[in-house]
Amino acid sequence: MAFVLAVTGSAVGLGNLWKFPYTTGQYGGGAFVLVYLGCVILIGMPVMMSEILIGRRGRRNPVATMALLGAEEGKSTNWSWLGAIGVIAGVLILSYYSVYGGYTVAYIVKILSGVFSNAKATDVIAVRDAFEGSWVSVGLFHTIFMGLSIFVVARGVEGGLERANKFMVPTLFLLLIILLGYSMNTGHFAEGLAFMFTPDFSKLTWEAVLAAMGQAFFSLSIGMGAVMAYGAYLPEETSITTSAAAVAVADTTIAITAGMVIFPLVFANGLDIGAGPSLLFITLPLAFGQMTGGTIFGALFFVLLSFAAWTSAISLLESAVAWVVEKYKRSRAEAATLIGVTCWAIGLGTVLSFNVLKDFRFLRGTIYDNIDFLTINVMLPLGGLFIAIFAGWVMSRNSTAEELGGAGTSYRLWRLLVRFAAPTGILFIFLKAIGLLKLS
Ligand code: PFF
């Protein structure tokens, strides 16, 4: 149970409430959602199970675990590079994750100040523009958020936070359900649902398919060794299959519910569905502003979202910190500060992407667009590909069967997916999308 809570704490975060709705909005809805769900089940689940079993067998940080298991199977210890790439992916993801974590903290303050009371769409957008346009404001909250994350990891008190998740994730879900009730009354609920659940495959590009797959990895926290690092603490007797399924169901339910809340609000207020990363920060404040008790309710919602983002940020830091502590014999405090400050500095690129450097564009767009694309659409899928290859082809049948509890039907299904479906699926989607992608 503690393990499921910890991994759920990592999985449920900005990916569900912030990124899933805005990416779904950008890629046209229904078909994107369907591909996302397919990726969670056919690729995400088997890869998550692989990460957990690798982590539990290695019982070290991801870099050392990959080297150890490579040797145990009589293969190369060079598999450690896979752990290393995961560590780098974590650092890059955290760089912008912290910026948006900072947004959620900033919005607690904004809601409490009452700026959104009875606000119109144009007012809410003006507040967003003023905040986003000021690199000092965005940078300040990025600094606060990163500081809090470093603090927890340095002190090694994640345990307390993970236990707090037991209350926070369900409460966040409850608030989402209440918001869902509000969305149902906007008069545009059916429109929102139709957008999300009516697939139009003629509009689906390979780029969208890749983005849906990347989103599945990101949302489940897989492809970079974070779940592997948690797996190192999993007791022998716990079922990996059941744990992974519980996490995937909780994570997916929250993402889908967030979409069902946000899209009707978009249609009801005539907003731009492709607004991008700030979609959440336009739609929800608008709704809270119109609700009775919206100030308190909205502040509570953003407090919980900040906590959810915080627990995810901590797991993003954790694998890099574990690696520096074990390899370079540093204290947790030193390692957390070193890595955290590095993430913070890289994050300044994202802070500036919406103001001072918004016209500085290359390859995929702004600095944020590039780091986002590189991590979510390249590093995580490729990380997942190699994790699947490792668990399916490098590790022996005996080793994996031992971890997954024998050779029953679910084991055979997992092995089939991890050996064939996941690697070919990931590679096919990746190559198709990259081949057709115009990078500038
Ligand atoms: N899964 C988190 C979210 O959806 O917000 C993001 C994340 C956390 C990704 C930890 C990767 C990770 F290792």
XYZ file of C-alpha atoms and ligand atoms in Angstrom:
453
model
C 0.000 0.000 0.000
C 2.801 2.424 0.882
C 4.419 1.667 -2.453
C 1.217 2.233 -4.409
C 0.735 5.523 -2.559
C 4.281 6.649 -3.275
C 4.070 5.819 -6.972
C 0.594 7.370 -7.207
C 2.037 10.484 -5.575
C 4.658 10.564 -8.293
C 2.241 9.799 -11.114
C -0.562 12.189 -10.154
C 0.579 15.729 -10.709
C 0.666 18.486 -13.258
C 0.718 15.848 -15.998
C -2.896 14.974 -15.245
C -4.452 18.364 -14.615
C -2.261 20.752 -16.544
C -0.586 18.872 -19.394
C -3.178 16.286 -20.366
C -5.998 18.793 -21.008
C -3.842 21.315 -22.831
C -2.150 18.722 -25.057
C -5.489 17.085 -25.805
C -6.775 20.542 -26.729
C -3.859 21.191 -29.050
C -4.137 17.855 -30.816
C -7.860 17.941 -31.466
C -9.459 15.748 -28.803
C -11.088 12.327 -29.265
C -8.560 10.477 -31.399
C -5.692 11.760 -29.259
C -7.437 10.552 -26.087
C -8.048 7.121 -27.595
C -4.404 6.736 -28.615
C -3.397 7.916 -25.140
C -5.545 5.257 -23.486
C -4.221 2.592 -25.845
C -0.657 3.608 -24.982
C -1.343 3.503 -21.232
C -2.672 -0.055 -21.459
C -0.475 -1.649 -24.121
C 2.810 0.171 -23.574
C 2.607 2.031 -20.251
C 1.458 -0.890 -18.103
C 4.078 -3.403 -19.295
C 6.853 -0.801 -19.102
C 5.796 0.238 -15.599
C 5.811 -3.398 -14.474
C 9.272 -3.791 -16.018
C 10.587 -0.760 -14.173
C 9.227 -1.966 -10.854
C 10.632 -5.458 -11.235
C 14.026 -4.165 -12.351
C 14.088 -1.756 -9.397
C 13.122 -4.413 -6.896
C 15.705 -6.859 -8.197
C 18.511 -4.295 -8.250
C 17.639 -2.470 -5.012
C 19.936 0.449 -5.895
C 19.708 3.760 -7.734
C 18.717 3.280 -11.403
C 22.262 3.667 -12.759
C 23.757 1.056 -10.409
C 20.732 -1.226 -10.745
C 21.031 -1.414 -14.536
C 24.753 -2.238 -14.273
C 24.125 -4.867 -11.606
C 21.316 -6.622 -13.451
C 23.234 -6.483 -16.737
C 26.027 -8.377 -14.999
C 23.632 -10.763 -13.232
C 22.190 -11.834 -16.569
C 25.684 -12.400 -17.919
C 25.338 -9.390 -20.219
C 27.005 -5.993 -20.233
C 27.246 -3.654 -17.248
C 27.046 -0.858 -19.817
C 23.276 -0.920 -19.386
C 24.012 1.656 -16.714
C 23.841 4.330 -19.431
C 20.099 3.726 -19.559
C 19.873 4.708 -15.909
C 22.062 7.722 -16.624
C 19.825 8.943 -19.444
C 16.887 8.605 -17.075
C 18.659 10.758 -14.528
C 19.253 13.433 -17.182
C 15.633 13.240 -18.341
C 14.518 13.768 -14.738
C 16.661 16.858 -14.378
C 15.385 18.341 -17.650
C 11.745 17.589 -16.859
C 12.025 19.046 -13.384
C 13.450 22.248 -14.873
C 10.080 23.205 -16.373
C 7.911 21.180 -14.001
C 9.060 23.523 -11.278
C 8.068 26.564 -13.324
C 4.494 25.273 -13.620
C 4.557 24.104 -10.034
C 5.340 27.759 -9.329
C 2.271 28.813 -11.346
C 0.038 26.701 -9.097
C 1.492 28.362 -5.996
C 1.092 31.810 -7.564
C -2.546 31.058 -8.364
C -3.323 30.243 -4.725
C -2.291 33.798 -3.918
C -4.167 35.268 -6.879
C -7.405 33.472 -6.057
C -7.235 34.533 -2.427
C -6.703 38.141 -3.507
C -10.129 38.020 -5.140
C -9.022 39.099 -8.635
C -11.131 36.366 -10.187
C -14.413 37.156 -8.423
C -17.021 37.573 -11.147
C -14.218 37.984 -13.663
C -14.887 37.640 -17.380
C -12.727 35.591 -19.730
C -10.880 38.699 -20.868
C -10.049 39.593 -17.244
C -8.693 36.145 -16.473
C -6.591 36.196 -19.625
C -5.273 39.649 -18.665
C -4.191 38.287 -15.256
C -2.450 35.387 -16.986
C -0.734 37.758 -19.439
C 0.471 40.034 -16.669
C 1.879 37.116 -14.669
C 3.411 35.278 -17.595
C 4.763 38.495 -19.076
C 6.827 39.183 -15.982
C 9.886 36.998 -15.754
C 10.414 38.246 -12.226
C 7.032 36.907 -11.066
C 7.324 33.573 -12.863
C 10.941 33.254 -11.750
C 10.082 34.047 -8.150
C 7.477 31.293 -7.887
C 9.744 28.877 -9.769
C 12.372 29.598 -7.120
C 9.913 29.046 -4.273
C 8.672 25.769 -5.720
C 12.154 24.430 -6.395
C 13.322 25.537 -2.972
C 10.530 23.561 -1.315
C 11.351 20.468 -3.362
C 15.061 20.665 -2.535
C 14.209 21.129 1.129
C 12.163 17.939 1.342
C 14.639 15.795 -0.571
C 17.607 17.217 1.353
C 15.977 16.427 4.682
C 14.910 13.001 3.439
C 11.372 13.500 4.726
C 9.597 12.275 1.616
C 7.962 9.578 3.733
C 5.820 12.125 5.540
C 4.779 13.710 2.300
C 3.945 10.363 0.762
C 1.725 9.569 3.721
C 0.044 12.923 3.257
C -0.806 11.764 -0.260
C -3.206 9.293 1.238
C -5.463 12.237 1.993
C -4.443 14.685 -0.672
C -4.919 12.631 -3.812
C -8.460 11.516 -2.837
C -9.363 15.055 -1.734
C -8.085 16.476 -4.998
C -10.206 13.924 -6.815
C -13.235 14.858 -4.729
C -12.793 18.531 -5.613
C -12.507 17.546 -9.262
C -15.822 15.720 -8.983
C -17.431 18.830 -7.487
C -15.965 20.873 -10.347
C -17.352 18.287 -12.723
C -20.789 19.053 -11.307
C -20.180 22.713 -12.091
C -19.060 21.908 -15.638
C -22.185 19.842 -16.181
C -24.241 22.949 -15.512
C -22.442 25.179 -17.967
C -24.751 24.032 -20.732
C -21.749 22.964 -22.776
C -21.004 19.668 -21.090
C -22.083 17.565 -24.062
C -19.876 19.635 -26.336
C -16.909 19.081 -24.030
C -17.515 15.351 -23.895
C -17.955 15.132 -27.648
C -14.615 16.869 -28.099
C -12.905 14.369 -25.824
C -14.613 11.180 -26.817
C -15.544 11.438 -30.494
C -12.451 10.359 -32.367
C -11.827 11.864 -35.757
C -8.911 9.873 -37.097
C -8.704 11.917 -40.266
C -7.249 14.749 -38.175
C -4.776 12.562 -36.298
C -1.180 13.158 -37.336
C 1.800 10.975 -36.415
C 3.063 13.879 -34.395
C -0.126 13.702 -32.320
C 0.295 9.943 -31.870
C 3.835 10.486 -30.606
C 2.630 13.232 -28.267
C -0.091 10.908 -26.897
C 2.462 8.175 -26.271
C 4.864 10.630 -24.639
C 2.035 11.930 -22.467
C 1.290 8.366 -21.320
C 4.923 7.965 -20.231
C 5.027 11.366 -18.574
C 1.775 10.939 -16.712
C 2.705 7.488 -15.402
C 6.200 8.739 -14.433
C 7.823 6.007 -16.493
C 10.679 5.831 -18.990
C 13.226 7.542 -16.771
C 13.824 5.311 -13.792
C 11.691 7.151 -11.219
C 9.436 4.160 -10.682
C 12.541 1.964 -10.776
C 13.971 3.976 -7.876
C 10.756 3.414 -5.888
C 10.703 -0.275 -6.843
C 13.953 -0.656 -4.934
C 11.941 -0.359 -1.706
C 9.173 -2.768 -2.677
C 8.863 -5.895 -0.474
C 9.232 -9.287 -2.201
C 5.704 -10.427 -1.522
C 3.878 -7.451 -3.032
C 2.267 -8.074 -6.422
C 3.838 -5.895 -9.084
C 0.964 -6.419 -11.510
C -1.702 -5.309 -9.036
C 0.352 -2.316 -7.901
C 0.994 -1.121 -11.457
C -2.650 -1.544 -12.391
C -3.799 0.429 -9.343
C -1.479 3.313 -10.190
C -2.456 3.336 -13.867
C -6.186 3.348 -13.071
C -5.887 6.163 -10.508
C -3.678 8.257 -12.774
C -5.834 7.821 -15.868
C -9.099 8.457 -14.027
C -7.795 11.769 -12.732
C -6.524 12.881 -16.148
C -9.786 12.017 -17.902
C -11.851 13.715 -15.195
C -9.696 16.839 -15.498
C -10.441 16.913 -19.228
C -14.160 16.500 -18.586
C -14.030 19.484 -16.232
C -11.953 21.752 -18.439
C -13.327 21.313 -21.971
C -16.950 22.270 -21.179
C -15.537 25.417 -19.532
C -13.597 26.183 -22.704
C -16.729 25.952 -24.840
C -18.976 27.743 -22.353
C -16.644 30.731 -22.259
C -15.629 30.805 -25.900
C -11.977 30.203 -25.028
C -9.245 28.953 -27.304
C -9.011 25.177 -26.895
C -5.472 25.207 -28.241
C -4.357 27.863 -25.737
C -1.437 25.687 -24.681
C 0.263 25.463 -21.299
C -1.849 28.112 -19.598
C -5.231 26.509 -20.407
C -5.695 25.298 -16.826
C -4.844 28.740 -15.454
C -7.541 30.359 -17.567
C -10.414 27.888 -17.327
C -10.413 27.067 -13.628
C -10.015 30.598 -12.216
C -12.919 31.610 -14.447
C -15.064 28.851 -12.981
C -14.015 29.616 -9.398
C -14.762 33.293 -9.960
C -18.367 32.506 -10.862
C -19.022 30.008 -8.074
C -20.363 30.795 -4.638
C -17.524 30.171 -2.219
C -15.206 30.056 -5.204
C -12.405 31.907 -3.442
C -12.002 29.336 -0.693
C -12.805 26.399 -2.938
C -10.416 27.599 -5.636
C -7.618 28.295 -3.175
C -8.058 24.821 -1.679
C -7.977 23.288 -5.141
C -4.712 25.007 -6.063
C -3.201 24.122 -2.684
C -3.910 20.453 -3.362
C -2.618 20.741 -6.912
C 0.594 22.315 -5.608
C 1.000 19.394 -3.241
C 0.412 16.909 -6.038
C 3.006 18.734 -8.149
C 5.362 18.787 -5.201
C 5.265 15.029 -4.631
C 5.913 14.513 -8.347
C 8.804 16.976 -8.319
C 10.344 15.120 -5.421
C 10.303 11.861 -7.342
C 11.863 13.673 -10.306
C 14.713 14.774 -8.038
C 15.036 11.503 -6.202
C 16.749 9.314 -8.800
C 19.437 11.904 -9.529
C 19.974 12.518 -5.828
C 20.182 8.788 -5.016
C 22.749 8.425 -7.763
C 24.959 11.320 -6.581
C 24.728 10.139 -2.960
C 25.720 6.556 -3.785
C 28.274 7.251 -6.466
C 29.992 10.393 -5.194
C 29.451 9.750 -1.486
C 27.797 13.117 -0.935
C 25.277 13.872 1.778
C 21.615 14.018 0.748
C 21.583 17.728 1.470
C 24.557 18.401 -0.788
C 23.248 16.192 -3.572
C 19.735 17.653 -3.451
C 21.088 21.200 -3.494
C 23.490 20.497 -6.339
C 20.886 18.833 -8.551
C 18.082 21.172 -7.517
C 20.067 24.289 -8.307
C 21.026 22.803 -11.688
C 17.341 22.164 -12.461
C 16.485 25.666 -11.285
C 19.100 27.225 -13.577
C 17.945 25.229 -16.614
C 14.378 26.191 -15.681
C 15.210 29.854 -16.225
C 15.095 29.016 -19.931
C 11.421 28.108 -19.494
C 10.746 31.140 -17.284
C 12.012 33.383 -20.091
C 10.196 31.475 -22.867
C 6.985 33.391 -22.206
C 8.317 36.889 -21.883
C 11.838 38.170 -22.605
C 12.738 35.328 -24.970
C 9.310 34.537 -26.393
C 10.466 35.397 -29.901
C 13.665 33.431 -29.586
C 12.645 30.349 -31.540
C 14.556 27.413 -32.979
C 13.686 23.835 -34.018
C 10.361 23.239 -32.210
C 9.795 26.786 -30.970
C 10.721 28.446 -27.698
C 13.244 27.048 -25.220
C 10.339 25.495 -23.294
C 8.914 23.907 -26.458
C 12.267 22.306 -27.191
C 12.935 20.928 -23.714
C 9.343 19.701 -23.550
C 9.623 17.937 -26.905
C 13.038 16.472 -26.183
C 12.022 15.017 -22.823
C 8.453 13.889 -23.377
C 8.534 12.907 -27.030
C 12.105 11.646 -27.338
C 13.747 10.728 -24.038
C 10.823 9.070 -22.257
C 9.676 6.905 -25.206
C 13.248 5.835 -25.957
C 13.883 5.196 -22.263
C 10.728 3.078 -22.212
C 11.825 1.242 -25.355
C 15.114 0.186 -23.816
C 13.538 -0.692 -20.482
C 11.152 -2.999 -22.386
C 14.039 -4.513 -24.347
C 15.991 -5.034 -21.150
C 13.120 -6.689 -19.274
C 11.926 -8.691 -22.279
C 15.131 -9.725 -24.004
C 18.138 -9.169 -21.747
C 16.646 -10.547 -18.552
C 15.987 -14.255 -18.543
C 12.525 -15.719 -18.346
C 13.384 -17.142 -14.945
C 14.378 -13.806 -13.461
C 11.295 -11.949 -14.611
C 8.928 -14.816 -13.768
C 10.374 -14.859 -10.278
C 9.580 -11.162 -9.807
C 6.159 -11.298 -11.392
C 5.031 -14.350 -9.467
C 5.219 -17.346 -11.756
C 4.318 -18.131 -15.298
C 0.524 -17.674 -15.334
C -1.595 -16.029 -18.001
C -0.883 -12.491 -16.839
C 2.841 -13.201 -16.898
C 2.619 -14.533 -20.446
C 0.602 -11.529 -21.534
C 3.127 -9.166 -19.946
C 6.010 -10.956 -21.648
C 4.296 -10.819 -25.013
C 3.639 -7.100 -24.656
C 7.075 -6.249 -23.334
C 8.948 -8.320 -25.918
C 6.956 -7.505 -29.012
C 4.070 -5.043 -28.786
C 5.741 -2.329 -26.697
C 9.120 -2.146 -28.472
C 7.702 -2.297 -31.983
C 4.889 0.087 -31.095
C 7.212 2.654 -29.554
C 9.768 2.420 -32.336
C 7.176 2.540 -35.088
C 5.393 5.585 -33.680
C 8.644 7.339 -32.923
C 10.185 6.803 -36.353
C 6.957 7.617 -38.180
C 6.576 10.884 -36.298
C 10.208 11.919 -36.463
C 10.408 11.093 -40.149
C 7.418 13.257 -40.945
C 8.252 16.020 -38.533
C 9.313 19.385 -39.787
C 11.551 20.617 -37.042
C 11.398 24.289 -37.867
N 3.816 11.901 -13.583
C 4.004 13.267 -13.188
C 2.775 14.043 -13.592
O 1.909 13.502 -14.281
O 2.666 15.194 -13.242
C 5.256 13.841 -13.789
C 6.475 12.999 -13.537
C 6.890 12.753 -12.250
C 7.131 12.416 -14.597
C 7.973 11.950 -12.020
C 8.210 11.614 -14.389
C 8.619 11.384 -13.088
F 9.638 10.633 -12.866
